PDB file of C-alpha atoms in Angstrom:
ATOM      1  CA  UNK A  17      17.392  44.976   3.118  1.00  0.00           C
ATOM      2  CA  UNK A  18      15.692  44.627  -0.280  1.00  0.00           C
ATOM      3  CA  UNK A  19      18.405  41.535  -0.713  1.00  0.00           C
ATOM      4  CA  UNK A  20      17.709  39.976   2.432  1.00  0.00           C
ATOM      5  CA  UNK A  21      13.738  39.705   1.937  1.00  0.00           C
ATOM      6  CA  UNK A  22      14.541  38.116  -1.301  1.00  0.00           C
ATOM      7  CA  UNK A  23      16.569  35.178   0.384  1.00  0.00           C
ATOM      8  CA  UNK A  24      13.695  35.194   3.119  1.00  0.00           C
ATOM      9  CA  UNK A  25      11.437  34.971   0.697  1.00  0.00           C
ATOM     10  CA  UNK A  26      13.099  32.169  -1.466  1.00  0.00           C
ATOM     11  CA  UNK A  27      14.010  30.314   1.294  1.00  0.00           C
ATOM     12  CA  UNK A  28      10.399  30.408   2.727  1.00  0.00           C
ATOM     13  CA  UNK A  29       8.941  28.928  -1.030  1.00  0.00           C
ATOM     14  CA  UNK A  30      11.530  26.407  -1.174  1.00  0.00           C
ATOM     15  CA  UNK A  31      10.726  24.821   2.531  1.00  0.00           C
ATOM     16  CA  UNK A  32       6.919  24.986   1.484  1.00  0.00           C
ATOM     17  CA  UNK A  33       7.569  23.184  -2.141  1.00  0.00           C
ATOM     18  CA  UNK A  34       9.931  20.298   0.153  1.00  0.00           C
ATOM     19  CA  UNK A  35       6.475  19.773   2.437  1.00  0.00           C
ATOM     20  CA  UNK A  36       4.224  19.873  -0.116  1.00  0.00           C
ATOM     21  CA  UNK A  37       6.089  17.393  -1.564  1.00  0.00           C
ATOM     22  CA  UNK A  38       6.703  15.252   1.500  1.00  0.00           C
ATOM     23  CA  UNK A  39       2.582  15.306   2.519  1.00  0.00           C
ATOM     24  CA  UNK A  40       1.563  14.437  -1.376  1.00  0.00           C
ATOM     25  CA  UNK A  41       3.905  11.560  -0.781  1.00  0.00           C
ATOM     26  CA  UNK A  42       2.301  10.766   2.638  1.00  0.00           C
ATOM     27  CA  UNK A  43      -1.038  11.312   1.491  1.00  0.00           C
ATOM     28  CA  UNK A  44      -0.436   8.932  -1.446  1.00  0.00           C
ATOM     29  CA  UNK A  45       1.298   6.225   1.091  1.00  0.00           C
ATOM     30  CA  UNK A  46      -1.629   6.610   3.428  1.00  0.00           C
ATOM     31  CA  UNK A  47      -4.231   6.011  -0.006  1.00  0.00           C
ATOM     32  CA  UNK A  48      -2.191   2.739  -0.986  1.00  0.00           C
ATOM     33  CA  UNK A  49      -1.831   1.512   2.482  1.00  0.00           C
ATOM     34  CA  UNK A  50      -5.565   2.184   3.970  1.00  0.00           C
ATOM     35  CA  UNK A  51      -7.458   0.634   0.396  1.00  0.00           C
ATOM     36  CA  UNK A  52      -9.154  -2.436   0.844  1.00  0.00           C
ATOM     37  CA  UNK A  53      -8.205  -5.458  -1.382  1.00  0.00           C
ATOM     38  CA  UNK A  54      -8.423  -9.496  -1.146  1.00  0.00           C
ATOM     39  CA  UNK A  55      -5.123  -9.996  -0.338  1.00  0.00           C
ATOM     40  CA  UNK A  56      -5.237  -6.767   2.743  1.00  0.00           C
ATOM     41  CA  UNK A  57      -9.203  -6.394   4.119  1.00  0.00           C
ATOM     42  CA  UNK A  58      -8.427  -5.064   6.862  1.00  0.00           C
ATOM     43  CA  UNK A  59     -10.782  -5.370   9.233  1.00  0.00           C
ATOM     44  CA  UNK A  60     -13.843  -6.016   6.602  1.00  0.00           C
ATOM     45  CA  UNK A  61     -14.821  -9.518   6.279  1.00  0.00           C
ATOM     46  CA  UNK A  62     -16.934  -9.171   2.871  1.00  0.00           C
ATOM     47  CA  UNK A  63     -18.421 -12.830   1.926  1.00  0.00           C
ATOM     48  CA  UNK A  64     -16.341 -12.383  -1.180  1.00  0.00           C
ATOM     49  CA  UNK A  65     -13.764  -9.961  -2.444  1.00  0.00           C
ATOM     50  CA  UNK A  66     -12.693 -11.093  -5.983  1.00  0.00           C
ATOM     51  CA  UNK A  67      -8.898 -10.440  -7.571  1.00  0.00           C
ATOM     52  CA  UNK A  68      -7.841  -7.491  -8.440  1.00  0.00           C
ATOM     53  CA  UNK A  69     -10.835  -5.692  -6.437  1.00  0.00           C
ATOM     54  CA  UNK A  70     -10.016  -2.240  -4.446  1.00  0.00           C
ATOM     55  CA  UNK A  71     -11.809  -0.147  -2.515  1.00  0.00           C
ATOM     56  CA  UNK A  72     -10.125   2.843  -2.312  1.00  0.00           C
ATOM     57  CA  UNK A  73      -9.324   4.590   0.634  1.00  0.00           C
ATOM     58  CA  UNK A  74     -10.846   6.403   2.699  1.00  0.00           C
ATOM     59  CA  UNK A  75     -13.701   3.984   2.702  1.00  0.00           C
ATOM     60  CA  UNK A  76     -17.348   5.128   3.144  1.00  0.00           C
ATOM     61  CA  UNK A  77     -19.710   3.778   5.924  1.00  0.00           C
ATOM     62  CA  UNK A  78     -19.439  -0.085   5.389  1.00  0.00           C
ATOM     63  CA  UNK A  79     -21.754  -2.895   7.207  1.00  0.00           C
ATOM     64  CA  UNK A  80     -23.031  -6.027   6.984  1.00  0.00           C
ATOM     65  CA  UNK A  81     -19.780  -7.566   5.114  1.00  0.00           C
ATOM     66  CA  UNK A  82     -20.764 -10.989   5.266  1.00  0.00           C
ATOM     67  CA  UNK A  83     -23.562 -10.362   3.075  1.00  0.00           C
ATOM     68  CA  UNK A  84     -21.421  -8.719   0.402  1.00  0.00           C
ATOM     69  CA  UNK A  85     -20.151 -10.661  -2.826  1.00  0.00           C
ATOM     70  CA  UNK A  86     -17.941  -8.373  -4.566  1.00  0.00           C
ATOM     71  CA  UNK A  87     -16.389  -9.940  -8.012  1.00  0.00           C
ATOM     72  CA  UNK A  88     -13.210  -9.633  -9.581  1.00  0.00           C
ATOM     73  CA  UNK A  89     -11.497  -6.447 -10.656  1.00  0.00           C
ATOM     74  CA  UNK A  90     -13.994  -4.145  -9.430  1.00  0.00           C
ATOM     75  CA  UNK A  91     -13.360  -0.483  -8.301  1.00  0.00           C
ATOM     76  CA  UNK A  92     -14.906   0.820  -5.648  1.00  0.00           C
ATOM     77  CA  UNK A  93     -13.817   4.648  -5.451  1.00  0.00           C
ATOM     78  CA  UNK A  94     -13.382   6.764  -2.208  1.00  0.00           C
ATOM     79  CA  UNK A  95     -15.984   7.358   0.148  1.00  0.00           C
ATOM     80  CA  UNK A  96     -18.678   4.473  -1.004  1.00  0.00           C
ATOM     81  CA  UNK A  97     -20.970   3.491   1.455  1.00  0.00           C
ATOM     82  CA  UNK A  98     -21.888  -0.206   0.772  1.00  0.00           C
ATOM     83  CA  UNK A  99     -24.438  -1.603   3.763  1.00  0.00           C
ATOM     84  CA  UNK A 100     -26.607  -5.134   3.776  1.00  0.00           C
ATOM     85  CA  UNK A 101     -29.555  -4.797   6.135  1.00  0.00           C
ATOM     86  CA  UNK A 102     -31.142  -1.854   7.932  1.00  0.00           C
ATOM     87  CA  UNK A 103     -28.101  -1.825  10.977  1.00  0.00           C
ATOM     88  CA  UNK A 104     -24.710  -3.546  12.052  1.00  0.00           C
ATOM     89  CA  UNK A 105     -24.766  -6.861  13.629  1.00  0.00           C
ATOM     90  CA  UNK A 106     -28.176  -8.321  12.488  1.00  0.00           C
ATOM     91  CA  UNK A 107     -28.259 -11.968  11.120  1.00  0.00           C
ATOM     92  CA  UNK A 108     -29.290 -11.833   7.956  1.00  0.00           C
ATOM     93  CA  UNK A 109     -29.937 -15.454   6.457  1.00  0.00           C
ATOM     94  CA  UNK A 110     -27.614 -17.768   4.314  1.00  0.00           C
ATOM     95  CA  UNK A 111     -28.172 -15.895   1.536  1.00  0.00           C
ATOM     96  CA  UNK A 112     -26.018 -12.585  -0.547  1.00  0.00           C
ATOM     97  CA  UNK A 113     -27.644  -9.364   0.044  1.00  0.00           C
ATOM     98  CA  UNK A 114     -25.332  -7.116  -2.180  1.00  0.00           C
ATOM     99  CA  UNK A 115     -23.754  -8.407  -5.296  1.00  0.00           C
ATOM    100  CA  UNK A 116     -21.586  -6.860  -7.429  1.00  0.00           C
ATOM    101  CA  UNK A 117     -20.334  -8.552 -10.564  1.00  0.00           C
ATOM    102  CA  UNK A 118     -17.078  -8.908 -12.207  1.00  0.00           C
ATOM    103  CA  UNK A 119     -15.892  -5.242 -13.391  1.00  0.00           C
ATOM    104  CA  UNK A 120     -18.193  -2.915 -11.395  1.00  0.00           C
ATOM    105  CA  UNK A 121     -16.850   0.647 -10.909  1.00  0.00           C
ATOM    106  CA  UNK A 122     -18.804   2.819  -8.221  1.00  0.00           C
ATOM    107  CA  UNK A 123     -17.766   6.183  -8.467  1.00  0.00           C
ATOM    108  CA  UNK A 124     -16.581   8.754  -5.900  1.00  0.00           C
ATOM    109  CA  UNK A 125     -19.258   9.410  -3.027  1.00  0.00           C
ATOM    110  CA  UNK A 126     -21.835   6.769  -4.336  1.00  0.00           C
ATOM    111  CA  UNK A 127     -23.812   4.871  -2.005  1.00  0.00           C
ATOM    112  CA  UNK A 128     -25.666   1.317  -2.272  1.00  0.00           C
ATOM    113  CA  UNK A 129     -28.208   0.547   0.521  1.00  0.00           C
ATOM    114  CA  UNK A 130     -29.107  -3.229   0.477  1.00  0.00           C
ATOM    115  CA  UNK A 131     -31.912  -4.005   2.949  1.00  0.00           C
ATOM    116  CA  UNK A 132     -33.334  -6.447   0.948  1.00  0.00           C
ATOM    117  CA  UNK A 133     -31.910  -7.947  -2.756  1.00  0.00           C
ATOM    118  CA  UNK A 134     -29.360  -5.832  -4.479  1.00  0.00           C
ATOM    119  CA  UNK A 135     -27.700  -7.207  -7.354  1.00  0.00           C
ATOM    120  CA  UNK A 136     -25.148  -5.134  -9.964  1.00  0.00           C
ATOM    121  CA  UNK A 137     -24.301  -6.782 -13.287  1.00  0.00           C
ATOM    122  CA  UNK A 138     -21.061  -7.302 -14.207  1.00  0.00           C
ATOM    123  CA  UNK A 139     -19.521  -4.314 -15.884  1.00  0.00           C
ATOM    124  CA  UNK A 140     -21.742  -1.643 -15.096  1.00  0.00           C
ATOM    125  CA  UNK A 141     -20.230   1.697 -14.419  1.00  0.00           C
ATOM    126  CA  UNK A 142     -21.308   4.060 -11.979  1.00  0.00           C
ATOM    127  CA  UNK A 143     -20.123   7.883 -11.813  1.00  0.00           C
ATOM    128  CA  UNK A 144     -19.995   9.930  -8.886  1.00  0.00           C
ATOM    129  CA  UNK A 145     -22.562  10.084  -6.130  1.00  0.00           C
ATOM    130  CA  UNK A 146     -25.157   7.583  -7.756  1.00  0.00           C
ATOM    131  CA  UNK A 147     -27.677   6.534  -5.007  1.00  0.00           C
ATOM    132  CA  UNK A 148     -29.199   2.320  -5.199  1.00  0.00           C
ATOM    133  CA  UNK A 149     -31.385   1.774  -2.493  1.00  0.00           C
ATOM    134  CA  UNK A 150     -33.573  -1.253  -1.819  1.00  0.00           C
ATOM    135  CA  UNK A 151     -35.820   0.880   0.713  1.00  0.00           C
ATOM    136  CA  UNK A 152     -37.754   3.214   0.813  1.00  0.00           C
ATOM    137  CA  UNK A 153     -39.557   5.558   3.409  1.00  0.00           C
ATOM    138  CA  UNK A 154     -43.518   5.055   3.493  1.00  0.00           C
ATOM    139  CA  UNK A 155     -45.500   8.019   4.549  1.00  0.00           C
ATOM    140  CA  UNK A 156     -49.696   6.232   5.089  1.00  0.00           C
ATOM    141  CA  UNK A 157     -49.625   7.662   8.965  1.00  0.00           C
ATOM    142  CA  UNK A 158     -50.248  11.214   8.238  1.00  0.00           C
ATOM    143  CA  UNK A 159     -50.097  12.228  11.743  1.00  0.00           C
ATOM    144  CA  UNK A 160     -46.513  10.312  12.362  1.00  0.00           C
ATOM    145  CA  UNK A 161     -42.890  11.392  11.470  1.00  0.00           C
ATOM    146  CA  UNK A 162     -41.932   9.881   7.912  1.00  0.00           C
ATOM    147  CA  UNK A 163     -38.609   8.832   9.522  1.00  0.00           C
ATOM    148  CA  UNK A 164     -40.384   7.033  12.469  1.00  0.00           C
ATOM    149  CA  UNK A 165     -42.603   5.130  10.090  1.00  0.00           C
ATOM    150  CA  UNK A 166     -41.740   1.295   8.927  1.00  0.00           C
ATOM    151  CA  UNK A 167     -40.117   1.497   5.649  1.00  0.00           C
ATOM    152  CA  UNK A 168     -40.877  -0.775   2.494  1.00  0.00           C
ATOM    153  CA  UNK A 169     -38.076  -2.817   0.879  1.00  0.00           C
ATOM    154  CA  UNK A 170     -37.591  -4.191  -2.384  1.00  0.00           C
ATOM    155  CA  UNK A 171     -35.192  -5.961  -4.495  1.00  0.00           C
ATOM    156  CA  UNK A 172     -33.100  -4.285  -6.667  1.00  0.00           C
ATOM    157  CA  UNK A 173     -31.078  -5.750 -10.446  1.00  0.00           C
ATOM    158  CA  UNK A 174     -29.367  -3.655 -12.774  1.00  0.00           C
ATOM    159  CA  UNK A 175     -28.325  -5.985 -15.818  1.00  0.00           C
ATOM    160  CA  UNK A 176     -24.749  -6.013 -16.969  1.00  0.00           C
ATOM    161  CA  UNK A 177     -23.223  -3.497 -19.056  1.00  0.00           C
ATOM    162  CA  UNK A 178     -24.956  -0.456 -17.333  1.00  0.00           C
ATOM    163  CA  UNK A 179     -24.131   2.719 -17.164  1.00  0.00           C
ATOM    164  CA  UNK A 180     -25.189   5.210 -14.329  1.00  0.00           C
ATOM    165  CA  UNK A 181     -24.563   8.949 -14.560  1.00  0.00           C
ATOM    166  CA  UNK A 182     -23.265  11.086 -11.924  1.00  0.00           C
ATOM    167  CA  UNK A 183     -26.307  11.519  -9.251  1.00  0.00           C
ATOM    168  CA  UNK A 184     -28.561   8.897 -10.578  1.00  0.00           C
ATOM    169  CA  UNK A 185     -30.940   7.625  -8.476  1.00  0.00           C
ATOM    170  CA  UNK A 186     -32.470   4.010  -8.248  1.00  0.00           C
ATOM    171  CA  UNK A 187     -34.938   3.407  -6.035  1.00  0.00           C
ATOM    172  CA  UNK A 188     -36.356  -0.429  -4.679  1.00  0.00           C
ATOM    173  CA  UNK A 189     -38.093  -2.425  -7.357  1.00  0.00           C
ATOM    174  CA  UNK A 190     -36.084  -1.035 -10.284  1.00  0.00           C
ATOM    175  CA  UNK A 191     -34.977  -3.687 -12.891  1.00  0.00           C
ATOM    176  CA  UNK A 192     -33.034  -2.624 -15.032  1.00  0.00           C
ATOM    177  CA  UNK A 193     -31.765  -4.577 -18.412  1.00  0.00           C
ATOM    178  CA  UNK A 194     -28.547  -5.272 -20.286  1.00  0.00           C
ATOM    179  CA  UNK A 195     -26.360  -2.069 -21.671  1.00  0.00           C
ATOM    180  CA  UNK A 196     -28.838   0.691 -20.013  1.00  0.00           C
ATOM    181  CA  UNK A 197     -27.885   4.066 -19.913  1.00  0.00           C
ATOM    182  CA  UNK A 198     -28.986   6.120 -17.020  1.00  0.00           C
ATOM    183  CA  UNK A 199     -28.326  10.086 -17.404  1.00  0.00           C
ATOM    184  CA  UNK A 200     -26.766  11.982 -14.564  1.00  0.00           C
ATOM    185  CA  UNK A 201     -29.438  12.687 -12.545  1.00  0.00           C
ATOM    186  CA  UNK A 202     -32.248  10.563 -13.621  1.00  0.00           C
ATOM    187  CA  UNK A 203     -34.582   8.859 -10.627  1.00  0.00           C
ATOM    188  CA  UNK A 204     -34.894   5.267 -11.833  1.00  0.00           C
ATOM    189  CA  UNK A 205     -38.430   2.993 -10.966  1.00  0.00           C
ATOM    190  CA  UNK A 206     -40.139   0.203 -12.139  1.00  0.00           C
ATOM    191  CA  UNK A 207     -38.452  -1.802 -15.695  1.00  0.00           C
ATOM    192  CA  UNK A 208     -36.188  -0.833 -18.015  1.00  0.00           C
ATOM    193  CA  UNK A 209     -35.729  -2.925 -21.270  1.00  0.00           C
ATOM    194  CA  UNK A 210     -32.589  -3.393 -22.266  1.00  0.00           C
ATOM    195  CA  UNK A 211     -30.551  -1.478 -24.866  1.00  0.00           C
ATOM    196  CA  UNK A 212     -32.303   1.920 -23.838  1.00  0.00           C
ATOM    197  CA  UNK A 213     -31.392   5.582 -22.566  1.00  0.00           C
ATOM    198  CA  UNK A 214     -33.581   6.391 -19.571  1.00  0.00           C
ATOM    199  CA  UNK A 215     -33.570  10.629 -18.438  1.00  0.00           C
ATOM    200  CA  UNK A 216     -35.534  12.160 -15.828  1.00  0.00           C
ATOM    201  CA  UNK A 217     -37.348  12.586 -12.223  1.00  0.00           C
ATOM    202  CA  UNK A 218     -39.403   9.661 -12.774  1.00  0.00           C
ATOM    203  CA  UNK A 219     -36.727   8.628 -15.106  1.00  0.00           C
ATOM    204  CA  UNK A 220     -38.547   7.813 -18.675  1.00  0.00           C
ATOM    205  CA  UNK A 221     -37.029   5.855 -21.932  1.00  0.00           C
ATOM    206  CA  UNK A 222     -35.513   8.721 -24.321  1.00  0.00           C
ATOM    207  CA  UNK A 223     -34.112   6.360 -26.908  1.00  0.00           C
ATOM    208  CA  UNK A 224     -33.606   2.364 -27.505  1.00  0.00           C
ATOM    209  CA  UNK A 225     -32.353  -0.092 -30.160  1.00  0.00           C
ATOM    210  CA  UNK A 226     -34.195  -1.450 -32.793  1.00  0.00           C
ATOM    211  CA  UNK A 227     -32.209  -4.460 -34.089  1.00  0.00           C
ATOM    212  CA  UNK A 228     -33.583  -3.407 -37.546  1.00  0.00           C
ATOM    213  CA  UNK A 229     -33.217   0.453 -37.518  1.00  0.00           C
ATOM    214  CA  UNK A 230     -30.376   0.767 -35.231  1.00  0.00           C
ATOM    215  CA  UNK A 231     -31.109   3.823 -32.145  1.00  0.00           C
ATOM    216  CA  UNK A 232     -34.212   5.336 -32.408  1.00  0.00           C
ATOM    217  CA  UNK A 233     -34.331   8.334 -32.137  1.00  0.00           C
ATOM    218  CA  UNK A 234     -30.610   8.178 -34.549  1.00  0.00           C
ATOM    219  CA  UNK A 235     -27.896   9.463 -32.173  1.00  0.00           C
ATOM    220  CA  UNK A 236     -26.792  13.034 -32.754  1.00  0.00           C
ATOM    221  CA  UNK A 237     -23.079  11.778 -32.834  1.00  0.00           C
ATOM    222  CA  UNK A 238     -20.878   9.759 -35.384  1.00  0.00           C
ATOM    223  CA  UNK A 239     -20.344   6.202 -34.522  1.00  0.00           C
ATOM    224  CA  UNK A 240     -16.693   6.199 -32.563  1.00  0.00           C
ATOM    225  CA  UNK A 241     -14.225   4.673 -34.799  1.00  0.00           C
ATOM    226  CA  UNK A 242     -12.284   1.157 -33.449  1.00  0.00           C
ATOM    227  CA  UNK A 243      -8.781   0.604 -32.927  1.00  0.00           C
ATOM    228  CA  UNK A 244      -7.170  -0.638 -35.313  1.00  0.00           C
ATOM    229  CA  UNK A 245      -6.038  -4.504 -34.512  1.00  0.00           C
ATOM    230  CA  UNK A 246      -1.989  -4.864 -33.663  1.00  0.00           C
ATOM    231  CA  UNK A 247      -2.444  -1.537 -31.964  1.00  0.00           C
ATOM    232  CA  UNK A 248      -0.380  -1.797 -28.455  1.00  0.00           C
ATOM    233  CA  UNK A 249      -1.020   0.547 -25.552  1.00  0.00           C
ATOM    234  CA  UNK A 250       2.195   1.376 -25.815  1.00  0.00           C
ATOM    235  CA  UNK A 251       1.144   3.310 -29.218  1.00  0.00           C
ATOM    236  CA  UNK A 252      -1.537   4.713 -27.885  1.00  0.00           C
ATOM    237  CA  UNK A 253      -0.020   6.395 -25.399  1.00  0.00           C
ATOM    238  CA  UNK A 254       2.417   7.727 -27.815  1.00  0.00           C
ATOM    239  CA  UNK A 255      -0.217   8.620 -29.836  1.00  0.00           C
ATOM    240  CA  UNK A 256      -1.862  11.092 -27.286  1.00  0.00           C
ATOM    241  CA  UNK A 257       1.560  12.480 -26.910  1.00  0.00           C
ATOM    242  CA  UNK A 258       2.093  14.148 -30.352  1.00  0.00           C
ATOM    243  CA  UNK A 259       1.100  17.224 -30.823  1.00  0.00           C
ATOM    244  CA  UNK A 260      -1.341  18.468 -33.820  1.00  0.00           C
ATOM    245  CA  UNK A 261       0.386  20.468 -36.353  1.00  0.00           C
ATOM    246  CA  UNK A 262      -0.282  24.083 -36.852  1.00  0.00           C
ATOM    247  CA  UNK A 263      -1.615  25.352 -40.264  1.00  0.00           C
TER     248      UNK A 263
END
């Protein structure tokens, strides 16, 4: 009996390893086939979709495609909601509404609410779950709902070379410059130069460059040391491979 539950047993593991193998491989078909690219949109019509773009499937709440420019080789991660004006179907002008740049990444879960003017520089970076919304709820009727009250829109620009940590939060009006660092979580209003580090809910300037004295405050942290030129990928990745010797 004992021999018997063994072979039941083994027999059960290896028909659970063939289907876990078999849905990974589905599950990985379905992700390639479903993304969103120039050459396949599906049914999305975006105003532009540049080279080398994907959004990654599944695909968050989309709307208002024909007021989207989306540059080249951006990636747009699972689950993004991307919208241009407040619903489906409304005529919004000759104009963009949403822009994103060359090189954009929006990480898993983010969302980017265009009502009015949103514009993304090229090669900003966005973690997970970052939230850029041109609107805003108003709240002057205190004797009526806030979510039956008109809301206020206004445009949006984050400068090229960003970078937005995971849950950051821009709300309508920001402007943000070149090479700004948001921290995870911050709430972003109003200006930001460029070259700074912004933390915080309101989000405030924690550090900048001084083209004379460099970051101030210094940074806590050596400067990262370049590749050496000639270096292929190939290296690299042979590199990482080798494991540090023991003492």
């Amino acid at each position: 009996m004992p021999k018997n539950r063994d072979t039941f047993s083994s027999l059960a593991a290896w028909r659970r390893r063939v289907l876990a193998r078999a849905v990974q491989r589905g599950w990985r078909w379905v992700q390639e086939t479903g993304s969103v690219t120039a050459e396949h949109p599906g049914p999305l019509r975006f105003r532009r979709l540049g080279p080398g773009t994907r959004l990654a499937f599944p695909q968050g709440t989309v709307f208002g495609e024909a007021w989207i420019e989306i540059g080249d080789h951006c990636i747009i991660a699972e689950q993004v909601t991307l919208t241009a004006g407040m619903l489906p179907g409304l005529d919004l002008g000759p104009d963009p509404i949403l822009t994103l740049g060359d090189g954009v990444v929006l990480g898993r879960g983010s969302h980017v609410i265009a009502d009015t003017r949103v514009t993304i520089g090229s090669d900003t970076y966005c973690g997970p779950y970052v939230y850029i919304t041109s609107t805003n709820h108003s709240y002057d009727d205190p004797h009526e709902p806030v979510g039956r009250q008109w809301p206020r829109a206004e445009p949006v620009e984050i400068g090229p070379g960003c970078w937005l940590g995971t849950g950051a939060v821009v709300l309508p009006g920001a402007r943000l410059g070149r090479n700004v660092v948001v921290a995870a979580g911050a709430v972003v209003r109003g200006d930001v130069p460029d070259h700074s580090v912004v933390a915080g809910a309101p989000a405030r300037v924690v550090r900048s460059w001084d083209p004379e004295l460099g970051w101030q405050p210094p940074l806590r942290t050596p400067a990262p040391v370049p590749i050496p030129e000639g270096v292929t990928s190939e290296q690299l990745v042979a590199l990482a491979d080798l494991e540090p010797e023991t003492p």
